[in-house]
Amino acid sequence: MAVIAFIGLGQMGSPMAGNLLKQGHKLHVFDINQGAIARLVEKGAQAATSPAAATEGAEFVITMLPNGDLVRSVLFGEQGVCQSLSPQALVIDMSTIHPLQTDQLIAAMSEKGFSMMDVPVGRTSDHAVAGTLLLLAGGTSAQIERATPVLMAMGNELIPAGGPGMGIRVKLINNYMSIALNALSAEAAVLCEALGLSFDVALKVMNGTPAGKGHFTTTWPNKVLKGDVSPAFMIDLAHKDLGIALDVANQLHVPMPLGAASREVYNQARASGRGREDWTALLEQVRNSAGLAMKQKM
Amino acid sequence: MAVIAFIGLGQMGSPMAGNLLKQGHKLHVFDINQGAIARLVEKGAQAATSPAAATEGAEFVITMLPNGDLVRSVLFGEQGVCQSLSPQALVIDMSTIHPLQTDQLIAAMSEKGFSMMDVPVGRTSDHAVAGTLLLLAGGTSAQIERATPVLMAMGNELIPAGGPGMGIRVKLINNYMSIALNALSAEAAVLCEALGLSFDVALKVMNGTPAGKGHFTTTWPNKVLKGDVSPAFMIDLAHKDLGIALDVANQLHVPMPLGAASREVYNQARASGRGREDWTALLEQVRNSAGLAMKQKM
Amino acid sequence: MAVIAFIGLGQMGSPMAGNLLKQGHKLHVFDINQGAIARLVEKGAQAATSPAAATEGAEFVITMLPNGDLVRSVLFGEQGVCQSLSPQALVIDMSTIHPLQTDQLIAAMSEKGFSMMDVPVGRTSDHAVAGTLLLLAGGTSAQIERATPVLMAMGNELIPAGGPGMGIRVKLINNYMSIALNALSAEAAVLCEALGLSFDVALKVMNGTPAGKGHFTTTWPNKVLKGDVSPAFMIDLAHKDLGIALDVANQLHVPMPLGAASREVYNQARASGRGREDWTALLEQVRNSAGLAMKQKM
Amino acid sequence: MAVIAFIGLGQMGSPMAGNLLKQGHKLHVFDINQGAIARLVEKGAQAATSPAAATEGAEFVITMLPNGDLVRSVLFGEQGVCQSLSPQALVIDMSTIHPLQTDQLIAAMSEKGFSMMDVPVGRTSDHAVAGTLLLLAGGTSAQIERATPVLMAMGNELIPAGGPGMGIRVKLINNYMSIALNALSAEAAVLCEALGLSFDVALKVMNGTPAGKGHFTTTWPNKVLKGDVSPAFMIDLAHKDLGIALDVANQLHVPMPLGAASREVYNQARASGRGREDWTALLEQVRNSAGLAMKQKM
């Protein structure tokens, strides 16, 4: 069992710390909320009066904080972690922060001779309580191997995301996709309602197509991801269908800003000469728009 | 076995007609392409010189045409279907056209005392050949019941979509969602590449979350679709995460027009006082924007 | 003075016809609204029972109709203009319709040996009454020269827009720009209000800059339109300022979908390597997105 | 003549400081760039080794820095302005920074008993050299009165923008409008080119309409700004025209993301029951989307 400093005892951090205690780890806990500290002391943790004090003698330092400026301050501020951190210890930031700030923090720690990795979590506070979080681990193989027994006290699935900084990156991508998809789904559902169509019927159909299953595991793997853009369904036709949907939506007064933006992306793909390519070639189109044309493909 | 007029022998129509022949139906076929007619005559169909001629004596008239103006012309034009259609026959439009035009056509047929339904198909031309199309049936129960034996010669799954006009509606919604989702997926994948993150890792994570599985069967059923918008994940936080993703994307030169449009939808939801509601409440927000606030919920 | 068939006596057409009568022209008028015909007959016009009847003996045929399908039907339908049109007459369509439909109509007339031009109007129905409309004339020099005396009875400014079809094109561009600009202006004004800034102060400042005066006559002429994209104000900085504005707007709950879309256009310009070019180089960027890179510059 | 500390001697700051010297003011200058300091010392300025040193004995402290974090650090950091600032002095921040940060800085200075105003500038570095900048003055009447003689050494037009923080606000609005308008203008110009229409003709027309002159001083003052939304040009028609423009653009492969976003704003206005209101009522629509419906109008 390990000696662990745990800093940040909020809605997620408190149950995560509790699960570490249950597994028999020795915890030094710190938060600005004294009540949160007290509740963990009852469960066997040792209270600390500063990040530096919590870090004293710890093999692992875990931070679970609301934003990157706080992580920076906890690490590098007065009475911060670096004041008493052993060069043999491993710092694990589990907060959800800006990925480019994660990079800066890891680099700054590394300059001081300290080892740091990022392991943000997926799922909800209920899973934090149950110890069944999804662990998105950014770190070297050695870091991940070393941290795994500790991390698995808090979650039940660990995905190695690549080197340091990759944990927070995969969390960002996942959140981006699910949050924007929520807005797109709302447009489709409201158009459905405006058309007088049963949503249950729409769901039944969409559950069997990329509309419901997504493209990542259906249309893309055998086409654009293999470099094959011969048309199963042409960009020209997809563009035409989007135009019909937007026309209907505009007749029925259903605002569809994401749909409208999509149509212009397909429009641009056609302007680039991709009209008769497969619709999955839109990936290549967006890569080009991002200036990635010259790089190696994924 | 039935006597069927089949009008429109293109990439989809030809194999569909072929499958009807295989099942033993008697077919009168018409197209402007004489070669297409000849190939079906070889398989046992009877050639017709006009839609009216094909319709003579038919119990079913199936149209599979590239656009709604052609369907109109085939039905109502000189030498059109209506010239020789029996009031006992059933017209089945399987084309993919504008839904509001479908409504007009069905209403115009009805005024003349004719029965018409819409059954556009899902899946690809390979499935048309194999007789495994998805059949999206818009019609009365009686129409659907009557048409089912004929339709099932061409597909292996029939989804009753509601009354006349609902088949084409559900096809529109499904296409809208899948086509726009393709554009959104491309943004996420390109941001992933620009961040130096392995796409395989991103997929592994997204396949376990709404990012990959969609919201229709994950987050929505127990929240907004039940009228519960207490926050599992707040709109304020979703908005914040979108802002971070867009900030990163703009630093890395990845254009994300759908993401940018999404953020303004969440922004508007917050302006409407929904910041502390669950992110699935975005559905209600979009309903309001479409002027549906006063109607019954779905 | 000329003999003129005038077809379409709506809110704009009626006063336009009235002004032709005042100048002493002889008018044959047709509309489906008998009251509108009657009111012009009182002023000296001769009633016609069909477009063909109105066209009988006319040197000019003017159409002022709500959409292109009606123009087509008036020209080519039963009892249409073509039934009695003299090959020496000139048809002037003053309706606002789809430019590509204008092209088709002019081409179809030309095939039949008829001369047709497009002269949509600018300004309002008040100007139609006063005879001070803006005339956007698409036609050959000969057509424009011939039509000018007739047209100037209805307006006080005639802009030759180029050959046939160019009148309706310039109207489209002008409407596009002014209608979308209205939406953008609303975003700026609402952000102003949300910031607690006096709108009068904002106006005073914007009236002296491209924000109020536009770019066409201020920043563009000496930069991108001359092929000079050396930076007076860099795209990188414009992109940064947009980011600040959107950040403020999102903090204050002001949805700015046009601003958000703009930022992604600048983002794409940076991805294309234009970050250190002048902001007016965005024109070149948009040209490239439209696949116009290889053409001659404007 | 006044004793002035001038901090920030970049492309704008250096000539501004030079013009203050020419008017006979006594300058203490500081920058991290020693060369910039040296060039001003040659012109009569006195070099300082820190912001605090420059501030010693100064009646005015002018900051002209690249971002808000630097302004904060120059004011509140070690050897910062506050170390030696007299409570009688006036601090004038002329930098272009985030407005909400300006508010924080002014509030923090006020808590310490110091007087601070924001006067960002308009126009270019050429105008900085010529002393003809536009001065956007945010401050109390007393602050503005006191600062005017000093400011007018650097510019030739001073616009009082309201109280502290309003100078930076009006700069933000102006920049937002002009930068987004540049993107919109590019869409219109490229559509013009794709339509084969002369840009000179389009300019000639637009220069006489809101397309070129903007709405602030043309359509708005007599309609929505007076509370009159009776239609001179209906939102329904504006929406229809946008639809035609987008349809043409999509046929011609001209991506128009701002136009597409605009159409959805008009779409939403129609959904809110404004279809038959004047197009200027879009301002009210956007106010509502921003949650401003209940507030006093502008």
mmCIF file of C-alpha atoms in Angstrom, chain D:
data_model
loop_
_atom_site.group_PDB
_atom_site.id
_atom_site.type_symbol
_atom_site.label_atom_id
_atom_site.label_comp_id
_atom_site.label_asym_id
_atom_site.label_seq_id
_atom_site.Cartn_x
_atom_site.Cartn_y
_atom_site.Cartn_z
ATOM 1 C CA MET D 1 2.876 70.878 -19.126
ATOM 2 C CA ALA D 2 2.627 67.649 -17.213
ATOM 3 C CA VAL D 3 4.959 65.011 -15.827
ATOM 4 C CA ILE D 4 3.959 61.741 -17.439
ATOM 5 C CA ALA D 5 5.082 58.134 -16.953
ATOM 6 C CA PHE D 6 4.779 56.271 -20.244
ATOM 7 C CA ILE D 7 5.039 52.487 -20.053
ATOM 8 C CA GLY D 8 5.024 50.378 -23.220
ATOM 9 C CA LEU D 9 7.054 51.696 -26.160
ATOM 10 C CA GLY D 10 6.025 49.425 -29.014
ATOM 11 C CA GLN D 11 4.861 50.203 -32.523
ATOM 12 C CA MET D 12 2.085 52.417 -31.195
ATOM 13 C CA GLY D 13 3.511 53.514 -27.854
ATOM 14 C CA SER D 14 6.786 54.929 -29.169
ATOM 15 C CA PRO D 15 5.315 57.492 -31.562
ATOM 16 C CA MET D 16 2.603 58.353 -29.027
ATOM 17 C CA ALA D 17 5.283 59.098 -26.441
ATOM 18 C CA GLY D 18 7.186 61.076 -29.063
ATOM 19 C CA ASN D 19 4.185 63.303 -29.672
ATOM 20 C CA LEU D 20 3.821 63.973 -25.945
ATOM 21 C CA LEU D 21 7.451 65.132 -25.880
ATOM 22 C CA LYS D 22 6.877 67.423 -28.849
ATOM 23 C CA GLN D 23 4.090 69.161 -26.935
ATOM 24 C CA GLY D 24 6.527 69.884 -24.166
ATOM 25 C CA HIS D 25 5.447 67.303 -21.609
ATOM 26 C CA LYS D 26 8.072 65.792 -19.337
ATOM 27 C CA LEU D 27 8.245 62.016 -19.868
ATOM 28 C CA HIS D 28 9.568 59.131 -17.786
ATOM 29 C CA VAL D 29 9.630 56.137 -20.086
ATOM 30 C CA PHE D 30 9.855 52.417 -19.402
ATOM 31 C CA ASP D 31 9.838 49.291 -21.568
ATOM 32 C CA ILE D 32 11.653 45.965 -21.486
ATOM 33 C CA ASN D 33 13.160 46.965 -24.833
ATOM 34 C CA GLN D 34 16.191 49.130 -23.997
ATOM 35 C CA GLY D 35 16.501 50.313 -27.596
ATOM 36 C CA ALA D 36 13.016 51.761 -27.508
ATOM 37 C CA ILE D 37 13.866 53.616 -24.323
ATOM 38 C CA ALA D 38 17.096 54.934 -25.831
ATOM 39 C CA ARG D 39 15.348 56.329 -28.899
ATOM 40 C CA LEU D 40 12.970 58.326 -26.708
ATOM 41 C CA VAL D 41 15.740 59.530 -24.419
ATOM 42 C CA GLU D 42 17.327 61.050 -27.511
ATOM 43 C CA LYS D 43 14.126 63.002 -28.011
ATOM 44 C CA GLY D 44 14.193 64.303 -24.474
ATOM 45 C CA ALA D 45 12.567 61.606 -22.339
ATOM 46 C CA GLN D 46 14.004 60.408 -19.070
ATOM 47 C CA ALA D 47 14.717 56.652 -18.816
ATOM 48 C CA ALA D 48 13.276 54.660 -15.950
ATOM 49 C CA THR D 49 14.392 51.237 -14.725
ATOM 50 C CA SER D 50 10.958 50.022 -13.661
ATOM 51 C CA PRO D 51 7.301 51.011 -13.783
ATOM 52 C CA ALA D 52 7.629 52.143 -10.178
ATOM 53 C CA ALA D 53 10.607 54.329 -11.028
ATOM 54 C CA ALA D 54 8.808 55.868 -14.006
ATOM 55 C CA THR D 55 5.797 56.624 -11.838
ATOM 56 C CA GLU D 56 7.784 58.516 -9.244
ATOM 57 C CA GLY D 57 6.556 62.106 -9.311
ATOM 58 C CA ALA D 58 4.213 61.590 -12.301
ATOM 59 C CA GLU D 59 0.826 63.329 -12.623
ATOM 60 C CA PHE D 60 -0.228 60.901 -15.357
ATOM 61 C CA VAL D 61 0.709 57.269 -15.959
ATOM 62 C CA ILE D 62 0.017 55.968 -19.462
ATOM 63 C CA THR D 63 0.160 52.239 -20.236
ATOM 64 C CA MET D 64 0.218 50.944 -23.820
ATOM 65 C CA LEU D 65 0.768 47.188 -23.578
ATOM 66 C CA PRO D 66 -0.056 44.077 -25.628
ATOM 67 C CA ASN D 67 -2.407 42.343 -23.214
ATOM 68 C CA GLY D 68 -4.251 42.624 -19.944
ATOM 69 C CA ASP D 69 -1.997 40.342 -17.932
ATOM 70 C CA LEU D 70 0.898 42.673 -18.680
ATOM 71 C CA VAL D 71 -1.139 45.693 -17.634
ATOM 72 C CA ARG D 72 -1.950 43.927 -14.375
ATOM 73 C CA SER D 73 1.660 43.066 -13.769
ATOM 74 C CA VAL D 74 2.875 46.595 -14.596
ATOM 75 C CA LEU D 75 0.368 48.063 -12.163
ATOM 76 C CA PHE D 76 0.404 45.573 -9.310
ATOM 77 C CA GLY D 77 3.632 43.596 -9.688
ATOM 78 C CA GLU D 78 6.914 44.027 -7.881
ATOM 79 C CA GLN D 79 8.371 47.374 -8.884
ATOM 80 C CA GLY D 80 4.962 48.147 -10.290
ATOM 81 C CA VAL D 81 3.181 51.453 -10.712
ATOM 82 C CA CYS D 82 1.301 51.155 -7.425
ATOM 83 C CA GLN D 83 4.559 51.139 -5.476
ATOM 84 C CA SER D 84 5.104 54.825 -6.099
ATOM 85 C CA LEU D 85 1.831 56.145 -7.488
ATOM 86 C CA SER D 86 0.461 59.331 -5.981
ATOM 87 C CA PRO D 87 -3.239 59.242 -5.078
ATOM 88 C CA GLN D 88 -3.521 62.514 -7.015
ATOM 89 C CA ALA D 89 -2.203 60.972 -10.237
ATOM 90 C CA LEU D 90 -4.373 59.629 -13.062
ATOM 91 C CA VAL D 91 -3.609 56.282 -14.700
ATOM 92 C CA ILE D 92 -4.656 56.012 -18.347
ATOM 93 C CA ASP D 93 -4.610 52.553 -19.902
ATOM 94 C CA MET D 94 -4.511 52.921 -23.687
ATOM 95 C CA SER D 95 -3.957 49.202 -24.403
ATOM 96 C CA THR D 96 -6.518 47.032 -26.186
ATOM 97 C CA ILE D 97 -7.439 44.305 -23.709
ATOM 98 C CA HIS D 98 -10.393 42.251 -22.547
ATOM 99 C CA PRO D 99 -13.119 44.643 -21.280
ATOM 100 C CA LEU D 100 -14.030 42.531 -18.286
ATOM 101 C CA GLN D 101 -10.352 42.587 -17.285
ATOM 102 C CA THR D 102 -10.363 46.371 -17.655
ATOM 103 C CA ASP D 103 -13.232 46.471 -15.160
ATOM 104 C CA GLN D 104 -11.306 44.318 -12.699
ATOM 105 C CA LEU D 105 -8.180 46.438 -12.978
ATOM 106 C CA ILE D 106 -10.055 49.711 -12.509
ATOM 107 C CA ALA D 107 -11.897 48.261 -9.504
ATOM 108 C CA ALA D 108 -8.671 46.965 -7.959
ATOM 109 C CA MET D 109 -7.019 50.369 -8.429
ATOM 110 C CA SER D 110 -10.031 52.106 -6.964
ATOM 111 C CA GLU D 111 -9.869 49.884 -3.865
ATOM 112 C CA LYS D 112 -6.353 51.133 -3.347
ATOM 113 C CA GLY D 113 -7.544 54.713 -3.723
ATOM 114 C CA PHE D 114 -6.148 55.244 -7.242
ATOM 115 C CA SER D 115 -7.873 56.832 -10.226
ATOM 116 C CA MET D 116 -7.749 54.967 -13.529
ATOM 117 C CA MET D 117 -9.453 55.340 -16.924
ATOM 118 C CA ASP D 118 -9.298 53.475 -20.260
ATOM 119 C CA VAL D 119 -8.558 55.246 -23.511
ATOM 120 C CA PRO D 120 -7.821 52.737 -26.273
ATOM 121 C CA VAL D 121 -7.113 54.212 -29.665
ATOM 122 C CA GLY D 122 -8.454 53.744 -33.161
ATOM 123 C CA ARG D 123 -6.767 54.004 -36.580
ATOM 124 C CA THR D 124 -3.217 52.870 -37.454
ATOM 125 C CA SER D 125 0.423 53.293 -36.544
ATOM 126 C CA ASP D 126 0.685 55.948 -39.259
ATOM 127 C CA HIS D 127 -1.838 57.981 -37.313
ATOM 128 C CA ALA D 128 0.117 57.373 -34.120
ATOM 129 C CA VAL D 129 3.121 58.978 -35.801
ATOM 130 C CA ALA D 130 1.070 61.877 -37.154
ATOM 131 C CA GLY D 131 -0.659 62.434 -33.791
ATOM 132 C CA THR D 132 -4.037 61.887 -35.390
ATOM 133 C CA LEU D 133 -5.292 58.864 -33.498
ATOM 134 C CA LEU D 134 -8.931 58.406 -32.544
ATOM 135 C CA LEU D 135 -9.188 58.474 -28.749
ATOM 136 C CA LEU D 136 -11.979 56.364 -27.210
ATOM 137 C CA ALA D 137 -12.195 57.735 -23.718
ATOM 138 C CA GLY D 138 -13.751 55.715 -20.903
ATOM 139 C CA GLY D 139 -13.833 57.725 -17.683
ATOM 140 C CA THR D 140 -15.760 60.108 -15.498
ATOM 141 C CA SER D 141 -16.321 63.596 -16.820
ATOM 142 C CA ALA D 142 -13.680 64.850 -14.422
ATOM 143 C CA GLN D 143 -11.157 62.243 -15.560
ATOM 144 C CA ILE D 144 -11.818 62.995 -19.227
ATOM 145 C CA GLU D 145 -11.579 66.743 -18.699
ATOM 146 C CA ARG D 146 -8.312 66.368 -16.860
ATOM 147 C CA ALA D 147 -6.814 63.975 -19.417
ATOM 148 C CA THR D 148 -7.933 65.761 -22.568
ATOM 149 C CA PRO D 149 -4.944 68.119 -22.987
ATOM 150 C CA VAL D 150 -2.554 65.204 -22.599
ATOM 151 C CA LEU D 151 -4.552 62.873 -24.867
ATOM 152 C CA MET D 152 -4.946 65.455 -27.622
ATOM 153 C CA ALA D 153 -1.188 65.480 -28.028
ATOM 154 C CA MET D 154 -1.576 61.948 -29.457
ATOM 155 C CA GLY D 155 -4.833 62.173 -31.383
ATOM 156 C CA ASN D 156 -7.067 64.638 -33.134
ATOM 157 C CA GLU D 157 -10.485 63.273 -32.187
ATOM 158 C CA LEU D 158 -11.649 62.293 -28.734
ATOM 159 C CA ILE D 159 -14.940 60.496 -28.237
ATOM 160 C CA PRO D 160 -16.180 60.314 -24.656
ATOM 161 C CA ALA D 161 -17.532 56.763 -24.430
ATOM 162 C CA GLY D 162 -19.152 56.944 -21.000
ATOM 163 C CA GLY D 163 -17.714 56.039 -17.622
ATOM 164 C CA PRO D 164 -14.620 53.952 -16.810
ATOM 165 C CA GLY D 165 -14.479 50.772 -18.933
ATOM 166 C CA MET D 166 -16.555 52.217 -21.753
ATOM 167 C CA GLY D 167 -13.582 53.171 -23.914
ATOM 168 C CA ILE D 168 -12.466 49.571 -24.227
ATOM 169 C CA ARG D 169 -16.064 48.464 -24.757
ATOM 170 C CA VAL D 170 -16.640 50.713 -27.725
ATOM 171 C CA LYS D 171 -13.361 49.582 -29.232
ATOM 172 C CA LEU D 172 -14.477 45.954 -28.869
ATOM 173 C CA ILE D 173 -17.817 46.584 -30.576
ATOM 174 C CA ASN D 174 -16.204 48.507 -33.392
ATOM 175 C CA ASN D 175 -13.606 45.794 -33.980
ATOM 176 C CA TYR D 176 -16.172 43.021 -33.809
ATOM 177 C CA MET D 177 -18.369 44.676 -36.380
ATOM 178 C CA SER D 178 -15.590 45.549 -38.805
ATOM 179 C CA ILE D 179 -13.838 42.165 -38.573
ATOM 180 C CA ALA D 180 -16.967 40.065 -39.046
ATOM 181 C CA LEU D 181 -18.164 42.425 -41.771
ATOM 182 C CA ASN D 182 -14.945 41.757 -43.648
ATOM 183 C CA ALA D 183 -15.841 38.057 -43.752
ATOM 184 C CA LEU D 184 -19.392 38.782 -44.884
ATOM 185 C CA SER D 185 -18.159 41.163 -47.564
ATOM 186 C CA ALA D 186 -15.875 38.440 -48.886
ATOM 187 C CA GLU D 187 -18.819 36.071 -49.268
ATOM 188 C CA ALA D 188 -20.783 38.652 -51.251
ATOM 189 C CA ALA D 189 -17.812 39.497 -53.458
ATOM 190 C CA VAL D 190 -17.033 35.858 -54.223
ATOM 191 C CA LEU D 191 -20.657 35.091 -55.016
ATOM 192 C CA CYS D 192 -20.532 38.075 -57.349
ATOM 193 C CA GLU D 193 -17.501 36.626 -59.107
ATOM 194 C CA ALA D 194 -19.059 33.163 -59.326
ATOM 195 C CA LEU D 195 -22.151 34.700 -60.917
ATOM 196 C CA GLY D 196 -19.994 36.346 -63.564
ATOM 197 C CA LEU D 197 -21.152 39.764 -62.454
ATOM 198 C CA SER D 198 -18.825 42.759 -62.585
ATOM 199 C CA PHE D 199 -17.711 43.698 -59.081
ATOM 200 C CA ASP D 200 -17.700 47.358 -60.112
ATOM 201 C CA VAL D 201 -21.377 47.134 -60.998
ATOM 202 C CA ALA D 202 -22.132 45.421 -57.685
ATOM 203 C CA LEU D 203 -20.246 48.146 -55.831
ATOM 204 C CA LYS D 204 -22.061 50.875 -57.680
ATOM 205 C CA VAL D 205 -25.395 49.405 -56.616
ATOM 206 C CA MET D 206 -24.375 48.547 -53.049
ATOM 207 C CA ASN D 207 -22.900 51.987 -52.463
ATOM 208 C CA GLY D 208 -26.434 53.355 -52.708
ATOM 209 C CA THR D 209 -28.128 50.841 -50.384
ATOM 210 C CA PRO D 210 -27.800 49.400 -46.850
ATOM 211 C CA ALA D 211 -25.598 46.688 -48.389
ATOM 212 C CA GLY D 212 -22.840 49.278 -48.666
ATOM 213 C CA LYS D 213 -23.957 51.981 -46.260
ATOM 214 C CA GLY D 214 -24.922 49.741 -43.392
ATOM 215 C CA HIS D 215 -28.181 49.673 -41.470
ATOM 216 C CA PHE D 216 -27.280 51.814 -38.483
ATOM 217 C CA THR D 217 -27.918 55.097 -40.249
ATOM 218 C CA THR D 218 -30.319 53.977 -42.978
ATOM 219 C CA THR D 219 -33.023 51.436 -42.186
ATOM 220 C CA TRP D 220 -32.881 51.245 -38.386
ATOM 221 C CA PRO D 221 -33.349 54.841 -37.176
ATOM 222 C CA ASN D 222 -36.878 55.261 -38.491
ATOM 223 C CA LYS D 223 -38.032 51.731 -37.758
ATOM 224 C CA VAL D 224 -36.877 49.430 -34.985
ATOM 225 C CA LEU D 225 -34.969 52.107 -33.085
ATOM 226 C CA LYS D 226 -38.234 54.059 -32.890
ATOM 227 C CA GLY D 227 -40.174 50.961 -31.907
ATOM 228 C CA ASP D 228 -41.874 50.762 -35.304
ATOM 229 C CA VAL D 229 -41.712 47.287 -36.835
ATOM 230 C CA SER D 230 -44.487 47.716 -39.397
ATOM 231 C CA PRO D 231 -43.021 46.241 -42.550
ATOM 232 C CA ALA D 232 -41.183 48.310 -45.118
ATOM 233 C CA PHE D 233 -39.519 45.000 -46.054
ATOM 234 C CA MET D 234 -40.863 41.913 -44.321
ATOM 235 C CA ILE D 235 -38.733 39.360 -42.498
ATOM 236 C CA ASP D 236 -40.556 36.670 -44.508
ATOM 237 C CA LEU D 237 -39.299 38.200 -47.744
ATOM 238 C CA ALA D 238 -35.791 38.781 -46.452
ATOM 239 C CA HIS D 239 -35.729 35.124 -45.393
ATOM 240 C CA LYS D 240 -36.909 34.059 -48.848
ATOM 241 C CA ASP D 241 -34.253 36.140 -50.593
ATOM 242 C CA LEU D 242 -31.534 34.710 -48.369
ATOM 243 C CA GLY D 243 -32.754 31.254 -49.298
ATOM 244 C CA ILE D 244 -32.420 32.062 -53.005
ATOM 245 C CA ALA D 245 -28.931 33.478 -52.498
ATOM 246 C CA LEU D 246 -27.836 30.384 -50.579
ATOM 247 C CA ASP D 247 -29.382 28.123 -53.174
ATOM 248 C CA VAL D 248 -27.472 29.903 -55.938
ATOM 249 C CA ALA D 249 -24.276 29.857 -53.888
ATOM 250 C CA ASN D 250 -24.637 26.128 -53.272
ATOM 251 C CA GLN D 251 -25.200 25.491 -56.957
ATOM 252 C CA LEU D 252 -22.107 27.523 -57.785
ATOM 253 C CA HIS D 253 -19.983 26.021 -54.995
ATOM 254 C CA VAL D 254 -19.499 29.229 -53.036
ATOM 255 C CA PRO D 255 -19.386 28.414 -49.322
ATOM 256 C CA MET D 256 -21.244 31.088 -47.344
ATOM 257 C CA PRO D 257 -21.141 30.156 -43.669
ATOM 258 C CA LEU D 258 -22.210 33.619 -42.521
ATOM 259 C CA GLY D 259 -25.094 33.660 -44.954
ATOM 260 C CA ALA D 260 -26.147 30.205 -43.792
ATOM 261 C CA ALA D 261 -26.014 31.312 -40.156
ATOM 262 C CA SER D 262 -28.040 34.427 -41.039
ATOM 263 C CA ARG D 263 -30.796 32.427 -42.628
ATOM 264 C CA GLU D 264 -31.270 30.453 -39.408
ATOM 265 C CA VAL D 265 -31.548 33.708 -37.458
ATOM 266 C CA TYR D 266 -34.333 34.879 -39.780
ATOM 267 C CA ASN D 267 -35.812 31.388 -39.550
ATOM 268 C CA GLN D 268 -35.919 31.701 -35.779
ATOM 269 C CA ALA D 269 -37.460 35.166 -36.063
ATOM 270 C CA ARG D 270 -40.253 33.649 -38.147
ATOM 271 C CA ALA D 271 -40.694 30.854 -35.598
ATOM 272 C CA SER D 272 -41.141 33.589 -32.996
ATOM 273 C CA GLY D 273 -44.003 35.061 -34.996
ATOM 274 C CA ARG D 274 -42.098 37.964 -36.546
ATOM 275 C CA GLY D 275 -42.439 36.950 -40.192
ATOM 276 C CA ARG D 276 -44.592 39.904 -41.113
ATOM 277 C CA GLU D 277 -42.614 42.432 -39.128
ATOM 278 C CA ASP D 278 -40.065 44.737 -40.692
ATOM 279 C CA TRP D 279 -36.646 43.208 -41.261
ATOM 280 C CA THR D 280 -35.155 45.686 -38.771
ATOM 281 C CA ALA D 281 -37.148 43.823 -36.077
ATOM 282 C CA LEU D 282 -34.362 41.276 -36.233
ATOM 283 C CA LEU D 283 -32.711 43.482 -33.639
ATOM 284 C CA GLU D 284 -35.543 42.711 -31.224
ATOM 285 C CA GLN D 285 -35.276 39.042 -32.092
ATOM 286 C CA VAL D 286 -31.578 38.923 -31.242
ATOM 287 C CA ARG D 287 -32.230 40.879 -28.046
ATOM 288 C CA ASN D 288 -34.740 38.209 -27.039
ATOM 289 C CA SER D 289 -32.297 35.416 -27.823
ATOM 290 C CA ALA D 290 -29.850 37.128 -25.506
ATOM 291 C CA GLY D 291 -32.446 37.182 -22.746
ATOM 292 C CA LEU D 292 -32.832 40.969 -22.969
ATOM 293 C CA ALA D 293 -36.550 40.927 -23.708
ATOM 294 C CA MET D 294 -37.477 42.150 -20.291
ATOM 295 C CA LYS D 295 -35.020 44.977 -20.072
ATOM 296 C CA GLN D 296 -35.511 48.526 -21.147
ATOM 297 C CA LYS D 297 -35.000 49.048 -24.818
ATOM 298 C CA MET D 298 -32.018 50.928 -26.094
#
